[in-house]
XYZ file of C-alpha atoms in Angstrom:
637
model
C -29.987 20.723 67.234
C -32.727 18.252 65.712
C -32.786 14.605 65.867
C -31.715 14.824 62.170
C -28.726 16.482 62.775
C -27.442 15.052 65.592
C -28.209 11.116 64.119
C -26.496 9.672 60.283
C -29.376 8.803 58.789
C -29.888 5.239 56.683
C -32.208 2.731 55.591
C -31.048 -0.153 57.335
C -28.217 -0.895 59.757
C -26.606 -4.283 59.296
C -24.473 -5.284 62.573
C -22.119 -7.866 61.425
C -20.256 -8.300 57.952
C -20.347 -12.396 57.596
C -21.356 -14.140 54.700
C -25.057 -13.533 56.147
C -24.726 -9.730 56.563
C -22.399 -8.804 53.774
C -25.197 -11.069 51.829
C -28.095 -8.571 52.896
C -26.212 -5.913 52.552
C -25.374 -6.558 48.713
C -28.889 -7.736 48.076
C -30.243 -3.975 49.410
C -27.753 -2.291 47.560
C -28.952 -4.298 44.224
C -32.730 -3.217 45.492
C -31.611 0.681 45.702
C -31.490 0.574 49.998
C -28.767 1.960 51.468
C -27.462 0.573 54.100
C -24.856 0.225 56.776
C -22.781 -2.548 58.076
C -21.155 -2.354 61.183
C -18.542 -5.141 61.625
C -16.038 -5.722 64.767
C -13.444 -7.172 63.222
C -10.625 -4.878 61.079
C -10.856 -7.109 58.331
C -11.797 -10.290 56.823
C -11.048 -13.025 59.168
C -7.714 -15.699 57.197
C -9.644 -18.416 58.962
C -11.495 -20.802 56.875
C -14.198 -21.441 58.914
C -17.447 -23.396 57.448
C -16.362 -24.945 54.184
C -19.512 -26.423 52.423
C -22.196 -24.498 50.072
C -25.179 -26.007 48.887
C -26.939 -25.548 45.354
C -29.587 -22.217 47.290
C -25.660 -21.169 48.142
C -24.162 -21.508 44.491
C -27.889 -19.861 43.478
C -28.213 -16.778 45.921
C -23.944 -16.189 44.694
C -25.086 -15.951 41.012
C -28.150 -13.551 41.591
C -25.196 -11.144 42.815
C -23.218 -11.924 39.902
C -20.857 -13.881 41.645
C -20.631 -16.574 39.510
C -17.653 -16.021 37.538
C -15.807 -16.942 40.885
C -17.298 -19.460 42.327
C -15.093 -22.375 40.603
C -12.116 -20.271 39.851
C -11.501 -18.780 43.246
C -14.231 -19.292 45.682
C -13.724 -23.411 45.192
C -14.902 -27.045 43.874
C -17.413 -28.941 43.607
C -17.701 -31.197 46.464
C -18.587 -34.535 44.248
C -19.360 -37.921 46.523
C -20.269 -38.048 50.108
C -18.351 -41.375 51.314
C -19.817 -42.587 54.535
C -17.157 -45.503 56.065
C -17.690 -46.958 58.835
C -15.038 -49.146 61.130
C -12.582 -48.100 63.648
C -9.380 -48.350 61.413
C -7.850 -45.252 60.318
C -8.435 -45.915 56.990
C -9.604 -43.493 54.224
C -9.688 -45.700 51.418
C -11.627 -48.132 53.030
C -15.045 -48.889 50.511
C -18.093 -46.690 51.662
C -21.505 -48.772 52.997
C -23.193 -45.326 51.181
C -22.286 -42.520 48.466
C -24.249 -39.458 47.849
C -23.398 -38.109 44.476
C -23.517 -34.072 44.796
C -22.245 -33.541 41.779
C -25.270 -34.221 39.984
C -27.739 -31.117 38.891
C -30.820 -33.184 39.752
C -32.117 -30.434 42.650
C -33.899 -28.134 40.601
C -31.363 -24.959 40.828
C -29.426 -25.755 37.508
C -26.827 -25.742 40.289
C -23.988 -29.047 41.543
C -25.256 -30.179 45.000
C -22.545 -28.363 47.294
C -19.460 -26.796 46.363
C -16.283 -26.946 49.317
C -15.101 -23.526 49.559
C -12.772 -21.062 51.102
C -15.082 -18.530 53.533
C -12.235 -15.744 53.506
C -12.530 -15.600 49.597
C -16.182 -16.124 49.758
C -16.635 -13.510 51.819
C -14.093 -11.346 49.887
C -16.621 -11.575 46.844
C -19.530 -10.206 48.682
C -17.595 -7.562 49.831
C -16.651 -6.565 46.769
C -20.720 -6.879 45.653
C -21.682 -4.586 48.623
C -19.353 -1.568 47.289
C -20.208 -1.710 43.248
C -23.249 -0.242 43.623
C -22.215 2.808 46.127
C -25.436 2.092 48.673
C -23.668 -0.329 51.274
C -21.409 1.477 53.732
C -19.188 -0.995 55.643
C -17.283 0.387 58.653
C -14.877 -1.787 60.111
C -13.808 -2.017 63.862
C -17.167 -0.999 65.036
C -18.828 -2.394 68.063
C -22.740 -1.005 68.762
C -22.571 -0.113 72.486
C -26.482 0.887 72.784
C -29.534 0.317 71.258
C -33.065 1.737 70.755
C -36.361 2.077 68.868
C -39.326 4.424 68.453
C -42.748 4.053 66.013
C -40.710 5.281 63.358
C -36.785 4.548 63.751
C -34.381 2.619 65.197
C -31.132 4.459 66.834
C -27.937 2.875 67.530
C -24.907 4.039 69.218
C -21.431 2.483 68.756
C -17.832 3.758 68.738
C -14.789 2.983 65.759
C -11.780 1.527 65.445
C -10.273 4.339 67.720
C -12.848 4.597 70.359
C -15.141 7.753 68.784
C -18.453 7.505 69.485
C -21.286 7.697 66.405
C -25.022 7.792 66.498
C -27.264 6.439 63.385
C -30.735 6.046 63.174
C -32.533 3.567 60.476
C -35.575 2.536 59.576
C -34.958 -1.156 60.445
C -31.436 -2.991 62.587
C -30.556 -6.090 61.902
C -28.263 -8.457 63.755
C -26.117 -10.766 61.738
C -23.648 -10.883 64.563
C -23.906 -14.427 65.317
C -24.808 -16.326 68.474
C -22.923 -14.392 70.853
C -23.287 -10.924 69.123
C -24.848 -7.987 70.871
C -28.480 -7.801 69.356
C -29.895 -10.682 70.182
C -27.693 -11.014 73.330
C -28.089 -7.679 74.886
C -31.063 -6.210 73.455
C -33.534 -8.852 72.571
C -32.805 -11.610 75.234
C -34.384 -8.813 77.218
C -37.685 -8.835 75.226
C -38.408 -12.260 75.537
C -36.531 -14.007 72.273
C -34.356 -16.920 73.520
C -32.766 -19.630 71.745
C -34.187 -22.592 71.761
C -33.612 -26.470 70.849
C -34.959 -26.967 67.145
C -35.567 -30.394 67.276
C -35.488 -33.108 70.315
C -33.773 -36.066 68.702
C -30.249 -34.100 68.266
C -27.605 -33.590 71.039
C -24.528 -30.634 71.521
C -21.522 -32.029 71.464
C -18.055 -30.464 71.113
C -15.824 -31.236 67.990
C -12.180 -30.051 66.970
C -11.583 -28.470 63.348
C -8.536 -28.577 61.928
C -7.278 -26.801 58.349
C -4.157 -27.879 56.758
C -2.540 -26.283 54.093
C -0.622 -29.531 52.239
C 2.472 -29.059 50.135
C 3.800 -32.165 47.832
C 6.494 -33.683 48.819
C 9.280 -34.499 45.711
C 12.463 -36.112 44.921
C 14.911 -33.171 45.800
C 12.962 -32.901 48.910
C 12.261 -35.651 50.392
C 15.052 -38.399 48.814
C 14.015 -41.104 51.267
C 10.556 -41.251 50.818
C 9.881 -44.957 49.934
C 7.416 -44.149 47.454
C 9.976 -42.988 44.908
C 11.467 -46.007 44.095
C 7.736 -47.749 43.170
C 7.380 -45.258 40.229
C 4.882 -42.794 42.158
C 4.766 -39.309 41.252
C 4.317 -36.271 43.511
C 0.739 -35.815 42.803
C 0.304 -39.763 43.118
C 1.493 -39.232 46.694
C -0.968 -36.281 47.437
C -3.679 -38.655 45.756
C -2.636 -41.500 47.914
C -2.608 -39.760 51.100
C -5.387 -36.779 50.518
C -8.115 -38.467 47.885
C -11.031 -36.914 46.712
C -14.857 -37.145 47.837
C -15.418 -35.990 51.183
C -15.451 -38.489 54.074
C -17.732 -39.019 56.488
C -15.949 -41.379 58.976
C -18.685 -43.337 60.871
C -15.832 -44.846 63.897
C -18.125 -45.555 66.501
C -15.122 -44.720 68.935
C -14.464 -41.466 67.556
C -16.646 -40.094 64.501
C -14.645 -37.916 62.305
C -14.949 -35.663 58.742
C -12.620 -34.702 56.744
C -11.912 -33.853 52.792
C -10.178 -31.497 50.510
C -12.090 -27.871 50.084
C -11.337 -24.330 48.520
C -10.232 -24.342 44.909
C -8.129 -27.688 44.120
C -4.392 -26.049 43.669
C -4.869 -24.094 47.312
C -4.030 -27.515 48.250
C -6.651 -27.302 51.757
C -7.535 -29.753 53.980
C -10.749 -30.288 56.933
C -10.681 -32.575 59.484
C -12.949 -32.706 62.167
C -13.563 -35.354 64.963
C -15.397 -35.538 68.512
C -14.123 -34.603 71.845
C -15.428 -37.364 73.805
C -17.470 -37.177 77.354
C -14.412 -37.387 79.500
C -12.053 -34.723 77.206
C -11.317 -31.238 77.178
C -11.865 -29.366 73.908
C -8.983 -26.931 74.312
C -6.629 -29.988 74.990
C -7.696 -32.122 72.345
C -7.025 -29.377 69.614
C -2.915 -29.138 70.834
C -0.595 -30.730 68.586
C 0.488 -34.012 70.365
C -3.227 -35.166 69.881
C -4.205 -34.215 66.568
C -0.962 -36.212 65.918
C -2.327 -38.974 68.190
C -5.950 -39.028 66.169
C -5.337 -37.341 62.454
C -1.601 -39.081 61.712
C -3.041 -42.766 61.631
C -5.659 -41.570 58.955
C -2.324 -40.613 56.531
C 0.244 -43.396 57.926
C -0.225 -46.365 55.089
C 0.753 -49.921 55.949
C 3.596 -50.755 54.163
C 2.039 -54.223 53.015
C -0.027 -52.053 50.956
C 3.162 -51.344 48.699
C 4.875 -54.399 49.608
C 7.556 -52.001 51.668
C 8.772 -53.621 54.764
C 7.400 -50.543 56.843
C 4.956 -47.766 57.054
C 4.558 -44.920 55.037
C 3.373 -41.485 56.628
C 3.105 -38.308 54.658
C 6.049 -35.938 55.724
C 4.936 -33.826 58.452
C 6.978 -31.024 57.213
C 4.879 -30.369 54.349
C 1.707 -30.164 56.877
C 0.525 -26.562 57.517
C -1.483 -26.554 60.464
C -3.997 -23.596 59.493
C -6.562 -23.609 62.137
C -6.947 -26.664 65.304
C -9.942 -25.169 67.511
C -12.855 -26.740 69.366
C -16.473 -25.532 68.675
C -19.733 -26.641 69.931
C -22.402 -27.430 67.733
C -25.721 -27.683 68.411
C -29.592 -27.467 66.989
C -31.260 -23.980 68.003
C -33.495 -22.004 66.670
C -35.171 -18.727 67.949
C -38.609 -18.903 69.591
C -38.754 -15.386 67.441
C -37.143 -13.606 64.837
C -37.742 -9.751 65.550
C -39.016 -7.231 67.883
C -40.635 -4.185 66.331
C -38.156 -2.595 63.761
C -35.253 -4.642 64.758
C -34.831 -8.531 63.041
C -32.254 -11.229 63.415
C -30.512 -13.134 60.781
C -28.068 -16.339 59.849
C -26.243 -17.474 63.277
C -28.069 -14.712 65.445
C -31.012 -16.532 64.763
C -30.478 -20.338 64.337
C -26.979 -22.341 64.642
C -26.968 -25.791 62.732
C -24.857 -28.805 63.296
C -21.986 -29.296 60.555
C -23.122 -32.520 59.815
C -25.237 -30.484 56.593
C -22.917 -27.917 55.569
C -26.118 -25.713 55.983
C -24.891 -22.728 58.623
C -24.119 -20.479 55.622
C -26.605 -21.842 52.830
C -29.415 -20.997 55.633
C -28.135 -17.663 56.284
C -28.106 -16.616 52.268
C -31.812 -17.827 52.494
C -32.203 -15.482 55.461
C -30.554 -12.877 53.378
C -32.261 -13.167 50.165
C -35.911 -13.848 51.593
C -35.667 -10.716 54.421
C -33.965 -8.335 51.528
C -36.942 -7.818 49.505
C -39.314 -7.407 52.398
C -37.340 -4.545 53.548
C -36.998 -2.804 50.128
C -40.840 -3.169 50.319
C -40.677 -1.336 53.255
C -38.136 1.237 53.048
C -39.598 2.352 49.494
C -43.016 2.581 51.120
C -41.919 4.646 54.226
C -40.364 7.061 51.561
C -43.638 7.425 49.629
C -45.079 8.284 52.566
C -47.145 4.709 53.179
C -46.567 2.622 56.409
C -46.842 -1.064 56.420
C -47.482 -3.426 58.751
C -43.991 -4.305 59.261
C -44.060 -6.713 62.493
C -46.153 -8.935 60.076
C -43.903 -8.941 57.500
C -41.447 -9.968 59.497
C -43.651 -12.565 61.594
C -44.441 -14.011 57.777
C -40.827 -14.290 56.707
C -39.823 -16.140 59.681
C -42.577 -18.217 59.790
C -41.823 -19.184 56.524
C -37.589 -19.696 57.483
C -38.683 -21.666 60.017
C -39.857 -24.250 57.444
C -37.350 -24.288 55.410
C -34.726 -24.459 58.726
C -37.123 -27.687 59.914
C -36.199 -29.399 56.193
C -33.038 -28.265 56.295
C -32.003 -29.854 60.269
C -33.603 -32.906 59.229
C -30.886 -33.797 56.239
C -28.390 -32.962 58.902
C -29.619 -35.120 61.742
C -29.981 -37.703 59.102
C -26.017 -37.439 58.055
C -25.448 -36.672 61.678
C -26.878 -40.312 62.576
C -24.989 -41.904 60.417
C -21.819 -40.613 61.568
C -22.079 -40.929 65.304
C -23.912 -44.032 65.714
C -21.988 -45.877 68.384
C -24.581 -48.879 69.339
C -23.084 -52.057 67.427
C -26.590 -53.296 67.165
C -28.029 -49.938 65.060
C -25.254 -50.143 62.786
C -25.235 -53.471 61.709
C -29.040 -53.145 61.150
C -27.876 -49.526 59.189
C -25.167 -51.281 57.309
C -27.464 -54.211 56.142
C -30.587 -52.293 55.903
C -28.490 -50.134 53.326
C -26.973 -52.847 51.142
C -30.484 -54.522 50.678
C -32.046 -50.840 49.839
C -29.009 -50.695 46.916
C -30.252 -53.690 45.404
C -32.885 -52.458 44.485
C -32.310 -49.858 41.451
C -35.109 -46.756 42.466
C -34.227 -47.039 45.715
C -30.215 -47.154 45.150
C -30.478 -43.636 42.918
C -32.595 -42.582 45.295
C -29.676 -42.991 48.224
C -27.231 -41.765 45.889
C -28.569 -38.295 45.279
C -28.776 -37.443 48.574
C -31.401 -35.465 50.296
C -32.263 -33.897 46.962
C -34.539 -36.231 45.650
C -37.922 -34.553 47.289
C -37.817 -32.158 44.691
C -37.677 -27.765 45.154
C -39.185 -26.523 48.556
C -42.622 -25.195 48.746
C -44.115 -23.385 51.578
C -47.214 -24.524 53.390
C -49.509 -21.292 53.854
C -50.484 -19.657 57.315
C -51.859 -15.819 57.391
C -50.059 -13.195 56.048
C -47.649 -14.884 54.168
C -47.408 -13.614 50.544
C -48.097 -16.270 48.128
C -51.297 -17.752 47.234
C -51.281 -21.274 47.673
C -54.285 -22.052 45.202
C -52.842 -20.682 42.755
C -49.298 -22.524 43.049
C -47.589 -20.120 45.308
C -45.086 -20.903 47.697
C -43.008 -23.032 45.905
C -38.907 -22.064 45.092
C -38.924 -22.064 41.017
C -36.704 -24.156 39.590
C -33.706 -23.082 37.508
C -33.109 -24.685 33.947
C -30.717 -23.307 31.049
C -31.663 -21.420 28.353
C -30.886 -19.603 25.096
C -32.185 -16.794 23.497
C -33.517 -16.149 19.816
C -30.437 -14.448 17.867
C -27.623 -16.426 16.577
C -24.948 -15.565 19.407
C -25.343 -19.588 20.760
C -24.867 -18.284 24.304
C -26.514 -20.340 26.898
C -28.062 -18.360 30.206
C -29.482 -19.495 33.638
C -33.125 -18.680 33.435
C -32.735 -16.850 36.568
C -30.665 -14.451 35.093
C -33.106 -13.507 32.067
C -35.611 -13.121 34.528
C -34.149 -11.435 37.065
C -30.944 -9.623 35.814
C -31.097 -5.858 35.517
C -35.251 -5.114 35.669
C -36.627 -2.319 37.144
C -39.489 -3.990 39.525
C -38.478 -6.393 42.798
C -41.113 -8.786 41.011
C -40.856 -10.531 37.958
C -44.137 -11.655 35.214
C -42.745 -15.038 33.725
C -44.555 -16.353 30.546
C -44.128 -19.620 29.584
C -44.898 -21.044 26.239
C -45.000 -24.751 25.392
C -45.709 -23.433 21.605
C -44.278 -20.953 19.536
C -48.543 -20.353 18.572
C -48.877 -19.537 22.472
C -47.085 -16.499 22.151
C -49.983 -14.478 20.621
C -51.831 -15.235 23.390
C -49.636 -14.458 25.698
C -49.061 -11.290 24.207
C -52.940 -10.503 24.074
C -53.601 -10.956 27.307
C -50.758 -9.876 29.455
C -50.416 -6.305 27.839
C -52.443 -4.299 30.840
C -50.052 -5.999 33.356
C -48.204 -2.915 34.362
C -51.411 -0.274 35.257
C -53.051 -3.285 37.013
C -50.371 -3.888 39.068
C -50.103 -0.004 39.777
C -46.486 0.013 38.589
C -45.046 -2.810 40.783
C -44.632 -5.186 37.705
C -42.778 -3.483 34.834
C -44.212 -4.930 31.515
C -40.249 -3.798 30.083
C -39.294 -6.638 32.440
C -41.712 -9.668 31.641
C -39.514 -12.399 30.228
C -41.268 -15.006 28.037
C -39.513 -18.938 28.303
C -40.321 -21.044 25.431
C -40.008 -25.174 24.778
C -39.909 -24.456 20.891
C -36.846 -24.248 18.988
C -35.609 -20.482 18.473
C -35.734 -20.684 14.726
C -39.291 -21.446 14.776
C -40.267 -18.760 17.156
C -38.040 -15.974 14.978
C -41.056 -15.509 12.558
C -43.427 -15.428 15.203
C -41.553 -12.460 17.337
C -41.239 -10.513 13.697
C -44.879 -10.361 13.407
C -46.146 -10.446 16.850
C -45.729 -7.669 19.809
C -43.829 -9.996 22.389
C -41.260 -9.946 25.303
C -37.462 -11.127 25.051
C -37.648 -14.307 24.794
C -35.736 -17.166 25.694
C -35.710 -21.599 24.556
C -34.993 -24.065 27.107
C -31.383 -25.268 26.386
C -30.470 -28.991 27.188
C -27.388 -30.091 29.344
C -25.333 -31.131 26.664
C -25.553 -27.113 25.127
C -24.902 -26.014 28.938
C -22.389 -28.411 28.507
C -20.608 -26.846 25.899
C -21.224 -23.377 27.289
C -18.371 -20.838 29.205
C -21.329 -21.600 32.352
C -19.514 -24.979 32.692
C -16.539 -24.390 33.245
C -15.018 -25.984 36.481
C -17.566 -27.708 37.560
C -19.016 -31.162 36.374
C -21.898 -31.757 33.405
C -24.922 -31.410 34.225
C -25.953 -34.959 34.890
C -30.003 -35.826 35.542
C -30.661 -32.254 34.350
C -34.439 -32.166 33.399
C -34.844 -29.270 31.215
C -38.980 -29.637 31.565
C -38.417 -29.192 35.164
C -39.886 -25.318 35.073
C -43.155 -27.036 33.254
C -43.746 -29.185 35.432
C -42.982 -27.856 38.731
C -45.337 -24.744 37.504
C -47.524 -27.126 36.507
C -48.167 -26.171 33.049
C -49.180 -22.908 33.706
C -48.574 -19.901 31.226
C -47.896 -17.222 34.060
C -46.242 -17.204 37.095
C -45.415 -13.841 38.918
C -42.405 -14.752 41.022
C -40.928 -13.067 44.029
C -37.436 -11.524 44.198
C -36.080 -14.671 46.624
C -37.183 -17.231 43.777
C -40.552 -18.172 45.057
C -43.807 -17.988 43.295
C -46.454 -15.642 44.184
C -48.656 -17.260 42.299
C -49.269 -19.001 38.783
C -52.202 -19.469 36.522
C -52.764 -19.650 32.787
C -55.710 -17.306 32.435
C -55.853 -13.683 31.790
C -58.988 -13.314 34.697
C -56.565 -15.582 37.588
C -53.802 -13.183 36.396
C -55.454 -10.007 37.242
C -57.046 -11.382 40.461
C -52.721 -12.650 41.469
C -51.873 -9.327 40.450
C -54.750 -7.307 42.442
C -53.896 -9.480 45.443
C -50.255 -8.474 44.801
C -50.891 -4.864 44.940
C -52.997 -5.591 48.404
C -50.506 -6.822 50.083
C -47.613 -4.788 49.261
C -50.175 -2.130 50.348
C -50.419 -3.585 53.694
C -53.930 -5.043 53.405
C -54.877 -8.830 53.644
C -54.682 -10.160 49.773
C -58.450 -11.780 49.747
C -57.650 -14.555 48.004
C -55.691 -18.084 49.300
């Protein structure tokens, strides 16, 4: 019997079917890999576990065609960040700071974060992984042994009813989280080790709690006192549940809490410290999230002018999850070992203070898919690539983005668990002067958006070309294209949706005159890229108005092409539905971030390659292109 015979054979083996993994695996399966997942559990876990998605999030769900779901099942946008700070249990105290994250002022086209519910999240990318028939996902399966040679990698593990199965793969990689068995048992061996991502942080233990709230009404609740002062059963909810999500700064016991998943699911976080002296496991029993939650939805009765107190009926409390996790700040001192890689927890675990655990692992996802397609397509033509620096260069460049990323979570993190009375009264007043002044107050308001899209700073072998603009994420604006349907796109979806080639030729045209010499120069694009750039799928974006450009595209050979659209058209348009209007929407922001340039040959995770407005700094991009996806050193930086 050959090797052949006795192994299943696949492109890549995903262990673990999380958001990071089920991710990856769609991703492939939209690249033409095939892959399997092998996931532990029997099915999709009912326990909401992380809650928040950020705009990458929202952005890496629509490049799998998700977004019809995101705000009618997956969930809401998130709005205001209210930090409060005191010791009483109050949420509608006045916040010392808002962050607005319902704004679309980051550059993706995208709200700041969306609150959402992970089992139908995950549900959704399931579904993605099987529409294309090149993702196999096999349930109750735990890898029991692992190993590697020059050219595969061969894994062992036995089903849901104990068989034993062998599969061998080009590439493994472990989305199995921080306790799963790649990293654990078969690369803890080889030297990679978690370690602590940044020095100023600390691990500390928190309880999570998910209620399920029903409204209390008339018929069922006759002696609740708020009847007789006119409120309504949704007043109540409002009253005791409000909107915006809190960040409670007690310096006694820091706490989080807000609404998430899709507003009539009626769910509900909170989340506070175990302190020094506690015990996790008894702090998350019912007589003390009682002790600690109840206060935070018990009202004064002065506030109503009722004799008494007014607590929200305990009987229409659903106590979904009450569980204490550790958080911490880690990071991987490296993310593979010869054909095996790690991804999302596996290789990093965030703090919650950021609601970036599952945003970083779609950036894993997305920016690890495409290098393996580039590799799996080459082994099949026969070619093989360096692929230990591929993978050195893609988590070189994670490790970036993870640094940015830890440092808007350390930042919420300090203002949520500072306990030294001195540092928050200089906080508290250092923040009310900085909102005086108007810059700085929007600048506080949006957040940690308000540094613009990321861009990667170059080291060797990574493939972009910094002189030429490359390494930054391209922004997303709205767009429209030149017939009469009035339909408004995401430009990442024109660019992107259904080509041929993993990378993608944007033009862009300030004037409608550019687009004869765009058309001039660019036609060669596809034999001097040796077929890697598909001149079918170069997608022109215009400023001009489409009307305009209509007798230009009847007379001149030219690529589908698209006009900017404002926010008041995306507005209008089905794309805005359930979430808020675009508000600070730039729709220059592709100019400008691209710097004016008329070409810009992007990568399949959103990040530029390079861009240039001349036909000679095209074909040298494009040449350099073709050297490194042939596994030589590109020439030019």
């Amino acid at each position: 019997m050959t090797e052949s015979d006795e192994y299943e054979t696949t492109d890549v083996v995903i262990c673990g079917c999380g958001p990071t993994g089920a991710m990856l695996s769609a991703y492939l399966g939209q690249m033409s890999i095939k892959n399997v997942v092998l996931e532990k559990e029997a099915d999709i876990t009912t326990d909401p576990r992380g809650i928040a998605l950020d705009e990458d999030g929202i952005r890496f769900l629509q490049g799998l065609g998700i977004y019809d779901g995101i705000y009618t099942e997956i969930g809401t946008c998130m709005n205001i960040f209210k930090f409060v700070d005191g010791t009483k249990p109050d949420l509608s105290r006045k916040a010392f700071l808002e962050m607005d994250y319902g704004t679309t002022e980051g550059g993706t086209g995208h709200v700041g974060f969306i609150c959402h519910k992970q089992p139908v999240l995950e549900r959704y990318l399931r579904d993605k992984m099987a529409a294309n028939g090149l993702c196999a996902l096999r349930s109750g399966c735990s890898v029991t042994h692992l190993s590697e040679s020059e050219e595969w990698t061969y894994c062992e593990y036995t089903d849901a009813e104990g068989k034993t199965h062998h599969i061998r793969s080009k590439f493994f990689v472990g989305a199995d989280g921080k306790t799963g068995y790649t990293r654990k048992r078969y690369l803890e061996p080889k030297g990679i080790q978690m370690e602590r991502a940044h020095n100023s942080f600390y691990e500390e233990t928190w309880v999570a709690l998910n209620w399920h709230i029903s409204i209390p009404n008339k018929e069922s609740h006759p002696d609740f006192p708020l009847w007789s002062l006119g409120y309504t059963p949704e007043q109540v909810y409002d009253l005791f549940f409000p909107v915006h999500f809190r960040f409670l700064c007690n310096p006694k016991r820091p706490a989080v809490c807000g609404r998430f998943g899709p507003l009539a699911d009626r769910l509900w976080r909170f989340e506070f410290v175990v302190l020094k002296d506690e015990d996790g496991t008894e702090m998350a029993k019912p007589h003390m999230m009682r002790k600690i939650i109840f206060p935070y939805i018990t009202h004064p009765g002065s506030r109503y002018g009722l004799p008494s107190d007014v607590q929200y009926p305990e009987d229409c409390i659903n106590v979904l999850r009450s569980r204490p996790f550790m958080f911490s700040a880690r990071s991987c001192n490296r993310w593979s070992e010869g054909r095996v890689v790690l991804c999302g927890d596996a290789a990093h675990v965030f703090p919650p203070f950021g609601g970036q655990g599952i945003a970083s692992g779609f950036r894993d996802a997305s920016s690890l898919a495409w290098r393996l397609a580039v590799l799996c397509k080459a082994s099949t033509q026969g070619l093989t690539l360096p692929h230990e620096k591929f993978f050195t260069a893609w988590y070189l460049e994670r490790k970036q983005q993870l640094e940015k990323s830890l440092a808007s979570t350390i930042t919420n993190g300090e203002f949520v668990t500072e306990s030294n009375p001195i540092k928050i009264f200089i906080r508290n007043w250092s923040l009310w002067f900085m909102q005086l002044i108007p810059s700085w107050r929007d600048k506080l308001r949006l957040g940690q958006r308000h540094e613009g899209l990321f861009r990667y700073q170059y080291s060797n072998g990574m493939p972009f070309i910094p002189s030429l603009n490359g390494g930054l994420c391209v922004p997303q604006v709205y767009c429209k294209s030149l017939n009469s349907d009035n339909n408004v796109y995401f430009t990442d979806d024109v660019i992107f949706k259904g080509k041929k080639g993993l990378f993608q030729l944007l033009v862009y045209l300030k004037a409608p005159n550019d687009m004869i010499l765009a058309g001039k120069d660019a036609f060669d694009i596809e034999t001097i890229s040796q077929g890697h750039i598909y001149e079918s799928d170069i997608t022109c974006i215009t400023e001009a108005d489409p009307q305009t450009l209509t007798s230009y595209a009847k007379n001149e050979p030219c690529y589908p092409t698209y006009s900017i659209a404002t926010g008041e058209e995306f507005a209008k348009s089905e794309l805005c539905k359930g979430r808020p209007e675009p508000k600070y929407f730039d729709p220059y922001r592709m100019r400008k971030e691209l710097k004016g340039h008329k070409y810009t040959i992007l990568r399949p995770d959103r990040f530029v390659f390079a861009s240039c407005s001349t036909r000679e700094d095209l074909v040298k991009a494009v040449r350099a292109l073709v050297m490194y996806l042939n596994g030589s050193e590109m020439g030019m930086h």
